mmCIF file of C-alpha atoms in Angstrom:
data_model
loop_
_atom_site.group_PDB
_atom_site.id
_atom_site.type_symbol
_atom_site.label_atom_id
_atom_site.label_comp_id
_atom_site.label_asym_id
_atom_site.label_seq_id
_atom_site.Cartn_x
_atom_site.Cartn_y
_atom_site.Cartn_z
ATOM 1 C CA MET A 1 127.142 62.877 80.838
ATOM 2 C CA HIS A 2 126.250 64.179 84.275
ATOM 3 C CA THR A 3 122.705 63.349 85.654
ATOM 4 C CA TYR A 4 121.702 67.351 87.452
ATOM 5 C CA LYS A 5 120.311 66.330 91.274
ATOM 6 C CA THR A 6 119.143 69.802 91.568
ATOM 7 C CA VAL A 7 119.082 73.214 89.327
ATOM 8 C CA PRO A 8 121.533 76.123 90.427
ATOM 9 C CA GLU A 9 120.333 79.392 90.050
ATOM 10 C CA ARG A 10 121.543 81.220 86.648
ATOM 11 C CA ALA A 11 125.812 81.829 85.968
ATOM 12 C CA ASP A 12 126.366 79.183 88.241
ATOM 13 C CA PHE A 13 127.786 75.655 87.329
ATOM 14 C CA ASP A 14 128.293 73.604 90.227
ATOM 15 C CA TYR A 15 131.836 74.603 90.296
ATOM 16 C CA GLN A 16 133.436 73.291 87.527
ATOM 17 C CA CYS A 17 137.100 74.221 86.322
ATOM 18 C CA LEU A 18 137.790 74.626 83.228
ATOM 19 C CA VAL A 19 142.246 73.148 82.853
ATOM 20 C CA GLY A 20 145.221 73.755 80.133
ATOM 21 C CA PRO A 21 147.764 74.451 79.561
ATOM 22 C CA GLN A 22 149.297 78.118 79.576
ATOM 23 C CA LYS A 23 152.767 79.130 77.671
ATOM 24 C CA VAL A 24 154.965 80.968 80.187
ATOM 25 C CA THR A 25 156.518 84.097 78.856
ATOM 26 C CA GLY A 26 158.012 87.360 80.879
ATOM 27 C CA ALA A 27 155.739 89.224 78.902
ATOM 28 C CA GLY A 28 152.459 87.347 80.543
ATOM 29 C CA LEU A 29 154.184 86.969 83.650
ATOM 30 C CA ALA A 30 154.816 90.754 83.497
ATOM 31 C CA ASP A 31 151.083 91.034 82.202
ATOM 32 C CA LEU A 32 148.548 92.627 84.474
ATOM 33 C CA ARG A 33 145.860 92.206 82.494
ATOM 34 C CA ASP A 34 141.481 91.808 83.429
ATOM 35 C CA HIS A 35 141.259 87.576 82.980
ATOM 36 C CA PHE A 36 137.167 86.812 83.276
ATOM 37 C CA GLY A 37 136.628 89.993 84.754
ATOM 38 C CA LEU A 38 138.685 89.260 87.516
ATOM 39 C CA LYS A 39 141.665 91.281 88.906
ATOM 40 C CA LEU A 40 144.796 89.842 89.242
ATOM 41 C CA THR A 41 145.610 89.862 93.308
ATOM 42 C CA LYS A 42 149.637 88.253 93.691
ATOM 43 C CA HIS A 43 152.150 86.912 92.828
ATOM 44 C CA MET A 44 153.644 84.053 94.384
ATOM 45 C CA PRO A 45 156.839 82.060 94.469
ATOM 46 C CA PHE A 46 156.912 79.246 96.737
ATOM 47 C CA GLY A 47 158.143 76.491 97.678
ATOM 48 C CA CYS A 48 161.088 73.439 98.440
ATOM 49 C CA VAL A 49 163.791 73.235 98.072
ATOM 50 C CA ARG A 50 166.152 70.552 100.120
ATOM 51 C CA ASP A 51 170.493 70.184 101.469
ATOM 52 C CA ALA A 52 172.207 66.766 101.142
ATOM 53 C CA GLU A 53 171.754 65.669 104.887
ATOM 54 C CA GLY A 54 167.846 65.956 103.702
ATOM 55 C CA ALA A 55 166.297 68.850 105.404
ATOM 56 C CA ILE A 56 163.589 70.687 103.456
ATOM 57 C CA TYR A 57 163.693 74.346 103.233
ATOM 58 C CA ALA A 58 160.728 76.317 102.072
ATOM 59 C CA MET A 59 159.615 79.799 101.131
ATOM 60 C CA VAL A 60 156.488 81.671 100.054
ATOM 61 C CA ARG A 61 156.947 85.568 99.682
ATOM 62 C CA ALA A 62 153.633 87.950 98.193
ATOM 63 C CA LEU A 63 154.359 89.937 95.700
ATOM 64 C CA ASN A 64 151.014 91.960 94.875
ATOM 65 C CA ALA A 65 149.689 93.122 92.472
ATOM 66 C CA PRO A 66 148.883 97.512 91.972
ATOM 67 C CA GLY A 67 145.689 98.761 93.615
ATOM 68 C CA SER A 68 145.295 94.608 95.120
ATOM 69 C CA SER A 69 143.466 93.785 98.823
ATOM 70 C CA PRO A 70 146.927 91.590 99.893
ATOM 71 C CA ASN A 71 146.199 88.824 102.408
ATOM 72 C CA PRO A 72 148.688 88.078 104.854
ATOM 73 C CA THR A 73 151.638 86.642 103.790
ATOM 74 C CA LYS A 74 154.180 88.410 102.778
ATOM 75 C CA PHE A 75 157.206 86.374 102.905
ATOM 76 C CA ILE A 76 157.841 83.277 105.436
ATOM 77 C CA TYR A 77 160.242 81.655 106.075
ATOM 78 C CA GLN A 78 160.040 77.588 107.137
ATOM 79 C CA SER A 79 162.851 74.888 108.405
ATOM 80 C CA THR A 80 162.945 71.770 109.158
ATOM 81 C CA ARG A 81 166.866 73.080 110.399
ATOM 82 C CA THR A 82 163.908 75.531 112.829
ATOM 83 C CA GLY A 83 163.480 74.404 115.775
ATOM 84 C CA ASP A 84 163.577 70.294 117.741
ATOM 85 C CA GLY A 85 163.913 69.381 113.624
ATOM 86 C CA THR A 86 160.706 67.111 113.481
ATOM 87 C CA HIS A 87 158.214 69.503 111.205
ATOM 88 C CA LEU A 88 159.426 72.375 108.553
ATOM 89 C CA ARG A 89 158.760 75.685 111.853
ATOM 90 C CA ILE A 90 159.109 77.980 110.631
ATOM 91 C CA ASP A 91 162.474 80.659 111.095
ATOM 92 C CA GLN A 92 160.807 83.736 112.470
ATOM 93 C CA ALA A 93 164.269 85.126 112.430
ATOM 94 C CA ARG A 94 165.731 84.192 108.815
ATOM 95 C CA SER A 95 161.764 85.766 108.089
ATOM 96 C CA ALA A 96 161.711 88.680 109.900
ATOM 97 C CA ALA A 97 165.199 90.088 109.041
ATOM 98 C CA GLN A 98 164.346 90.119 104.560
ATOM 99 C CA ALA A 99 162.103 93.086 103.400
ATOM 100 C CA SER A 100 159.029 92.592 103.480
ATOM 101 C CA THR A 101 157.634 94.717 100.691
ATOM 102 C CA MET A 102 153.709 94.985 99.938
ATOM 103 C CA PHE A 103 153.710 96.285 96.773
ATOM 104 C CA PRO A 104 157.024 95.508 95.349
ATOM 105 C CA ARG A 105 158.812 96.779 92.361
ATOM 106 C CA ARG A 106 158.432 95.311 88.557
ATOM 107 C CA TRP A 107 159.756 94.587 84.899
ATOM 108 C CA LEU A 108 160.195 93.734 82.078
ATOM 109 C CA ASP A 109 162.784 93.431 80.887
ATOM 110 C CA GLY A 110 163.660 92.354 77.160
ATOM 111 C CA ASP A 111 161.425 88.346 78.574
ATOM 112 C CA THR A 112 161.351 88.343 81.274
ATOM 113 C CA ALA A 113 159.791 89.433 83.657
ATOM 114 C CA GLY A 114 161.443 90.538 87.696
ATOM 115 C CA TRP A 115 160.447 92.090 91.286
ATOM 116 C CA ALA A 116 162.184 93.549 93.928
ATOM 117 C CA SER A 117 162.460 94.965 96.604
ATOM 118 C CA HIS A 118 163.083 98.648 97.263
ATOM 119 C CA GLU A 119 166.237 100.036 97.509
ATOM 120 C CA ASP A 120 165.424 102.338 100.950
ATOM 121 C CA GLU A 121 163.037 99.404 101.883
ATOM 122 C CA ALA A 122 164.525 97.511 106.280
ATOM 123 C CA GLY A 123 165.457 94.221 105.741
ATOM 124 C CA ASN A 124 167.525 92.202 103.316
ATOM 125 C CA PRO A 125 167.431 92.539 100.514
ATOM 126 C CA TRP A 126 166.061 90.378 98.179
ATOM 127 C CA ARG A 127 165.059 90.366 94.301
ATOM 128 C CA LEU A 128 163.301 87.565 91.643
ATOM 129 C CA THR A 129 163.116 87.629 87.826
ATOM 130 C CA ALA A 130 160.961 84.759 85.398
ATOM 131 C CA SER A 131 160.998 84.241 82.189
ATOM 132 C CA GLY A 132 159.571 81.038 79.657
ATOM 133 C CA THR A 133 163.087 79.923 80.588
ATOM 134 C CA HIS A 134 164.860 80.758 82.888
ATOM 135 C CA PHE A 135 164.187 81.394 87.388
ATOM 136 C CA SER A 136 166.363 82.900 90.036
ATOM 137 C CA TRP A 137 165.020 84.913 93.590
ATOM 138 C CA ARG A 138 167.752 86.032 95.672
ATOM 139 C CA GLU A 139 166.934 86.958 99.425
ATOM 140 C CA GLU A 140 170.109 88.951 100.069
ATOM 141 C CA GLY A 141 172.157 86.689 103.438
ATOM 142 C CA LEU A 142 169.212 83.915 103.170
ATOM 143 C CA PHE A 143 169.340 82.379 99.564
ATOM 144 C CA ALA A 144 169.849 82.314 96.335
ATOM 145 C CA LEU A 145 168.474 79.338 93.971
ATOM 146 C CA GLU A 146 168.343 79.893 90.172
ATOM 147 C CA GLY A 147 167.287 77.255 86.939
ATOM 148 C CA ARG A 148 164.114 76.506 83.881
ATOM 149 C CA LEU A 149 161.142 75.940 83.576
ATOM 150 C CA LEU A 150 159.951 72.500 84.140
ATOM 151 C CA GLY A 151 156.670 71.387 81.188
ATOM 152 C CA GLN A 152 154.779 73.887 79.930
ATOM 153 C CA GLY A 153 152.092 76.487 82.023
ATOM 154 C CA MET A 154 149.067 75.117 83.293
ATOM 155 C CA GLN A 155 145.040 77.276 83.892
ATOM 156 C CA TRP A 156 142.469 76.548 86.100
ATOM 157 C CA TYR A 157 140.127 78.285 86.144
ATOM 158 C CA LEU A 158 135.945 78.254 87.876
ATOM 159 C CA PRO A 159 133.162 80.896 87.529
ATOM 160 C CA GLY A 160 130.544 81.391 90.210
ATOM 161 C CA ARG A 161 127.763 83.655 90.904
ATOM 162 C CA ASP A 162 129.393 86.470 92.218
ATOM 163 C CA TRP A 163 133.212 85.629 93.027
ATOM 164 C CA GLY A 164 135.315 83.576 90.171
ATOM 165 C CA THR A 165 139.184 81.840 90.187
ATOM 166 C CA PHE A 166 141.645 81.691 87.537
ATOM 167 C CA TYR A 167 144.778 80.211 88.577
ATOM 168 C CA VAL A 168 147.786 80.415 86.497
ATOM 169 C CA SER A 169 151.022 78.581 88.044
ATOM 170 C CA GLN A 170 154.739 77.694 86.312
ATOM 171 C CA LEU A 171 156.935 75.657 88.096
ATOM 172 C CA TYR A 172 160.805 75.449 87.587
ATOM 173 C CA ASP A 173 163.540 72.973 88.636
ATOM 174 C CA VAL A 174 165.591 75.381 91.094
ATOM 175 C CA ALA A 175 169.116 75.033 93.126
ATOM 176 C CA GLY A 176 171.275 77.102 94.968
ATOM 177 C CA MET A 177 173.399 77.767 98.006
ATOM 178 C CA CYS A 178 170.561 77.931 101.255
ATOM 179 C CA GLU A 179 171.694 79.132 104.762
ATOM 180 C CA GLY A 180 175.372 77.887 102.719
ATOM 181 C CA ARG A 181 175.203 74.174 102.469
ATOM 182 C CA ALA A 182 173.549 73.768 98.518
ATOM 183 C CA VAL A 183 170.481 72.323 98.146
ATOM 184 C CA LYS A 184 168.119 71.639 94.779
ATOM 185 C CA GLY A 185 164.610 71.433 94.228
ATOM 186 C CA PHE A 186 161.466 73.014 93.112
ATOM 187 C CA ILE A 187 159.692 76.597 92.563
ATOM 188 C CA THR A 188 156.459 76.674 91.807
ATOM 189 C CA LEU A 189 155.255 80.810 91.225
ATOM 190 C CA ASP A 190 151.122 80.850 90.846
ATOM 191 C CA GLN A 191 149.681 83.888 89.514
ATOM 192 C CA ALA A 192 145.578 84.390 90.946
ATOM 193 C CA TRP A 193 142.907 86.165 89.735
ATOM 194 C CA MET A 194 139.869 87.345 92.070
ATOM 195 C CA ALA A 195 137.047 89.071 92.115
ATOM 196 C CA GLU A 196 137.988 92.862 93.541
ATOM 197 C CA GLY A 197 138.851 93.479 96.748
ATOM 198 C CA GLY A 198 139.181 89.794 96.611
ATOM 199 C CA ALA A 199 142.472 87.535 97.901
ATOM 200 C CA ILE A 200 143.446 84.213 97.728
ATOM 201 C CA HIS A 201 142.905 81.975 101.110
ATOM 202 C CA PHE A 202 141.253 85.335 102.289
ATOM 203 C CA LYS A 203 138.939 86.738 100.932
ATOM 204 C CA LYS A 204 136.149 86.508 97.973
ATOM 205 C CA ASP A 205 137.823 83.735 97.359
ATOM 206 C CA LEU A 206 134.733 81.059 96.343
ATOM 207 C CA VAL A 207 136.628 77.792 97.047
ATOM 208 C CA VAL A 208 138.096 78.364 100.268
ATOM 209 C CA ASN A 209 135.345 80.477 101.599
ATOM 210 C CA HIS A 210 132.506 78.256 101.046
ATOM 211 C CA GLY A 211 133.982 75.563 102.507
ATOM 212 C CA MET A 212 134.880 73.322 99.282
ATOM 213 C CA HIS A 213 137.983 71.483 97.892
ATOM 214 C CA VAL A 214 139.526 68.914 99.519
ATOM 215 C CA ILE A 215 142.718 67.947 98.655
ATOM 216 C CA TRP A 216 144.154 70.601 96.270
ATOM 217 C CA TRP A 217 148.204 70.155 95.566
ATOM 218 C CA THR A 218 151.180 70.936 92.950
ATOM 219 C CA PHE A 219 153.954 68.416 93.074
ATOM 220 C CA ALA A 220 157.163 67.344 90.352
ATOM 221 C CA THR A 221 159.568 64.823 91.308
ATOM 222 C CA VAL A 222 162.008 64.000 88.631
ATOM 223 C CA TYR A 223 164.034 61.068 89.037
ATOM 224 C CA THR A 224 166.919 59.305 89.109
ATOM 225 C CA ASP A 225 167.203 58.271 85.258
ATOM 226 C CA GLY A 226 166.562 62.009 83.714
ATOM 227 C CA THR A 227 162.246 61.475 83.988
ATOM 228 C CA TRP A 228 159.698 63.405 85.652
ATOM 229 C CA ASP A 229 156.716 64.157 85.982
ATOM 230 C CA LEU A 230 154.169 67.341 87.059
ATOM 231 C CA GLY A 231 151.430 68.272 87.387
ATOM 232 C CA SER A 232 148.747 70.565 89.846
ATOM 233 C CA PHE A 233 144.993 69.127 90.974
ATOM 234 C CA MET A 234 142.110 69.712 93.075
ATOM 235 C CA VAL A 235 138.985 67.984 94.885
ATOM 236 C CA GLY A 236 136.014 69.584 96.082
ATOM 237 C CA HIS A 237 132.378 69.242 96.732
ATOM 238 C CA GLY A 238 130.146 69.275 93.617
ATOM 239 C CA ARG A 239 131.345 69.361 89.861
ATOM 240 C CA LEU A 240 134.873 70.601 91.665
ATOM 241 C CA GLY A 241 137.733 69.919 90.594
ATOM 242 C CA TYR A 242 141.087 69.693 88.161
ATOM 243 C CA ALA A 243 143.864 67.773 87.301
ATOM 244 C CA ILE A 244 146.735 68.193 84.544
ATOM 245 C CA PHE A 245 150.012 66.260 83.895
ATOM 246 C CA GLN A 246 153.179 66.774 81.995
ATOM 247 C CA ASN A 247 156.177 64.089 81.939
ATOM 248 C CA GLU A 248 159.661 64.496 80.240
ATOM 249 C CA LYS A 249 158.105 63.050 77.000
ATOM 250 C CA GLY A 250 156.234 66.611 75.922
ATOM 251 C CA GLU A 251 152.531 64.829 76.464
ATOM 252 C CA VAL A 252 150.137 67.314 78.137
ATOM 253 C CA ARG A 253 146.939 65.578 79.752
ATOM 254 C CA CYS A 254 143.497 67.883 81.539
ATOM 255 C CA THR A 255 140.595 66.675 83.012
ATOM 256 C CA THR A 256 137.587 67.726 85.177
ATOM 257 C CA ASP A 257 137.505 63.317 86.144
ATOM 258 C CA ILE A 258 139.212 63.264 88.899
ATOM 259 C CA GLU A 259 137.848 61.224 92.674
ATOM 260 C CA GLY A 260 140.240 61.768 95.688
ATOM 261 C CA GLU A 261 139.688 60.915 99.797
ATOM 262 C CA VAL A 262 142.196 62.230 102.180
ATOM 263 C CA VAL A 263 142.933 60.020 105.240
ATOM 264 C CA HIS A 264 143.439 62.373 108.133
ATOM 265 C CA LYS A 265 146.243 61.725 111.216
ATOM 266 C CA PRO A 266 143.796 61.082 114.249
ATOM 267 C CA GLY A 267 143.360 64.238 116.444
ATOM 268 C CA SER A 268 145.252 66.460 113.181
ATOM 269 C CA TYR A 269 144.743 68.368 110.528
ATOM 270 C CA PHE A 270 147.167 67.152 109.026
ATOM 271 C CA VAL A 271 147.357 63.552 106.360
ATOM 272 C CA GLU A 272 148.166 59.954 106.454
ATOM 273 C CA ARG A 273 147.669 59.292 103.518
ATOM 274 C CA ALA A 274 145.607 60.014 100.975
ATOM 275 C CA HIS A 275 144.853 59.473 97.120
ATOM 276 C CA ILE A 276 143.097 60.528 93.715
ATOM 277 C CA VAL A 277 142.053 58.395 91.115
ATOM 278 C CA VAL A 278 141.515 59.846 87.336
ATOM 279 C CA GLY A 279 139.172 59.072 84.735
ATOM 280 C CA GLY A 280 138.022 56.766 86.875
ATOM 281 C CA VAL A 281 141.466 54.454 86.522
ATOM 282 C CA GLU A 282 144.989 56.667 87.203
ATOM 283 C CA THR A 283 146.413 56.144 90.928
ATOM 284 C CA TRP A 284 148.084 58.794 92.399
ATOM 285 C CA GLU A 285 149.408 58.720 95.241
ATOM 286 C CA PHE A 286 151.313 60.342 98.208
ATOM 287 C CA VAL A 287 154.332 60.014 100.690
ATOM 288 C CA PRO A 288 154.733 62.536 103.766
ATOM 289 C CA ASP A 289 157.506 63.596 104.537
ATOM 290 C CA PRO A 290 157.498 62.147 108.117
ATOM 291 C CA LYS A 291 159.326 66.375 108.654
ATOM 292 C CA GLY A 292 157.091 67.645 105.954
ATOM 293 C CA GLU A 293 154.191 69.091 108.425
ATOM 294 C CA MET A 294 153.730 73.239 108.569
ATOM 295 C CA ILE A 295 152.300 72.869 111.558
ATOM 296 C CA ASP A 296 152.887 77.072 112.018
ATOM 297 C CA PHE A 297 150.575 77.599 109.767
ATOM 298 C CA VAL A 298 147.048 75.694 111.910
ATOM 299 C CA GLY A 299 145.141 78.037 113.463
ATOM 300 C CA GLY A 300 146.623 81.299 112.017
ATOM 301 C CA PHE A 301 147.732 81.837 108.148
ATOM 302 C CA PRO A 302 146.746 80.515 105.974
ATOM 303 C CA ILE A 303 143.760 78.934 107.534
ATOM 304 C CA THR A 304 144.216 75.170 105.579
ATOM 305 C CA ALA A 305 147.081 72.597 106.786
ATOM 306 C CA GLN A 306 149.955 73.194 104.890
ATOM 307 C CA GLN A 307 152.427 69.860 103.996
ATOM 308 C CA GLU A 308 155.329 68.370 101.827
ATOM 309 C CA GLY A 309 155.372 65.064 100.663
ATOM 310 C CA ARG A 310 155.749 63.081 96.677
ATOM 311 C CA TRP A 311 153.548 62.118 94.533
ATOM 312 C CA ARG A 312 153.833 59.947 92.134
ATOM 313 C CA ARG A 313 151.505 57.177 90.292
ATOM 314 C CA ARG A 314 150.278 53.496 91.914
ATOM 315 C CA GLY A 315 153.068 51.107 91.363
ATOM 316 C CA ASP A 316 155.588 53.307 89.845
ATOM 317 C CA THR A 317 159.117 51.975 91.138
ATOM 318 C CA ARG A 318 161.694 55.056 89.815
ATOM 319 C CA THR A 319 163.860 56.797 91.909
ATOM 320 C CA PRO A 320 163.234 60.405 92.999
ATOM 321 C CA ASP A 321 166.404 62.262 92.920
ATOM 322 C CA ARG A 322 163.950 65.333 93.784
ATOM 323 C CA SER A 323 160.491 67.230 94.734
ATOM 324 C CA LEU A 324 158.002 68.822 95.477
ATOM 325 C CA GLY A 325 154.811 67.975 97.025
ATOM 326 C CA TRP A 326 153.235 70.721 98.799
ATOM 327 C CA GLY A 327 150.201 70.768 98.885
ATOM 328 C CA GLU A 328 147.454 71.051 101.197
ATOM 329 C CA THR A 329 143.847 69.587 103.076
ATOM 330 C CA ASP A 330 141.153 70.889 105.184
ATOM 331 C CA ARG A 331 139.752 68.652 107.605
ATOM 332 C CA ARG A 332 136.350 70.416 107.916
ATOM 333 C CA ASN A 333 135.460 70.234 104.545
ATOM 334 C CA GLY A 334 135.809 66.552 104.714
ATOM 335 C CA SER A 335 137.249 63.564 103.191
ATOM 336 C CA ALA A 336 135.823 63.249 99.874
ATOM 337 C CA ARG A 337 133.402 64.741 97.039
ATOM 338 C CA ASP A 338 130.269 65.733 98.459
ATOM 339 C CA VAL A 339 131.764 63.648 102.224
ATOM 340 C CA ARG A 340 131.648 65.911 104.294
ATOM 341 C CA PRO A 341 131.896 65.458 108.669
ATOM 342 C CA ALA A 342 129.236 65.046 110.608
ATOM 343 C CA GLY A 343 129.486 66.889 113.068
ATOM 344 C CA PRO A 344 131.623 68.551 115.280
ATOM 345 C CA GLY A 345 133.089 65.229 116.644
ATOM 346 C CA GLU A 346 134.468 64.460 112.872
ATOM 347 C CA GLN A 347 136.803 67.969 113.279
ATOM 348 C CA ALA A 348 139.723 67.626 115.446
#
């Protein structure tokens, strides 16, 4: 039982979350309705795939909802084959070649939701479909991916006095071709509902605009023996925190009893090591990909340091076949719950 040392204002729950699984359907993905008085801002397909040589390709596109207030993200394509090969870098030429599409075409065909560029739009066309079983994403001239839903959908809700966030995720195990090479990995299709006029990472964002989170990640790993685990979690200040974990046994576990700590590389926004502890007993640790730092985002948008790697339960010796561990920390917010930087000297 939590003991309050200070009492918040009415309708302020000190960043307590609700978290749970949700059934994924095409009709649900296409639904534009409000939830908890919040407005749908957009769908956000993003993820990483790798080729046989270990090169990483990371992609994200904004599927902005009608009448929403978009943040600066439209389409971003990164690769470790761009630049000197030591980091994930934005491929400016390939990103610019695709249609940017502020508000896409959208449809529902049976139980499959779809989004696409407009026929008269500049740039290479794109098309994306998703349902409770299947996913496809094609960017003409760049990549074509498709695959299956892995596990169940995930959702969390964070109420606030003036703003709020309802966040939904569904994760797909995908394979296909990228830059002419066979690849495999994961795409997560996320959705965010926020206060009217809000935009994730940008405006009326209850977590980011108030500097509240320390660690926020979505992850999935399929192992060579066919087993898998996936999840989403956040650790922040006040009561902020949630975790939802799943595996191939059909187990879905949720909690708000989560702590964590991150150590950043000296003079850097990126993670040297990080771990979380769930329920006081279960420890998961981050294994950074040596090339997973998305350095072109630093000083731009998103304003948090994005990084690819892998999360594993401490002591797990299974061999990964493919994985996703795209998440973020914010050094400006501190290293653990209610542990904020003492001053400018501790900030990168």
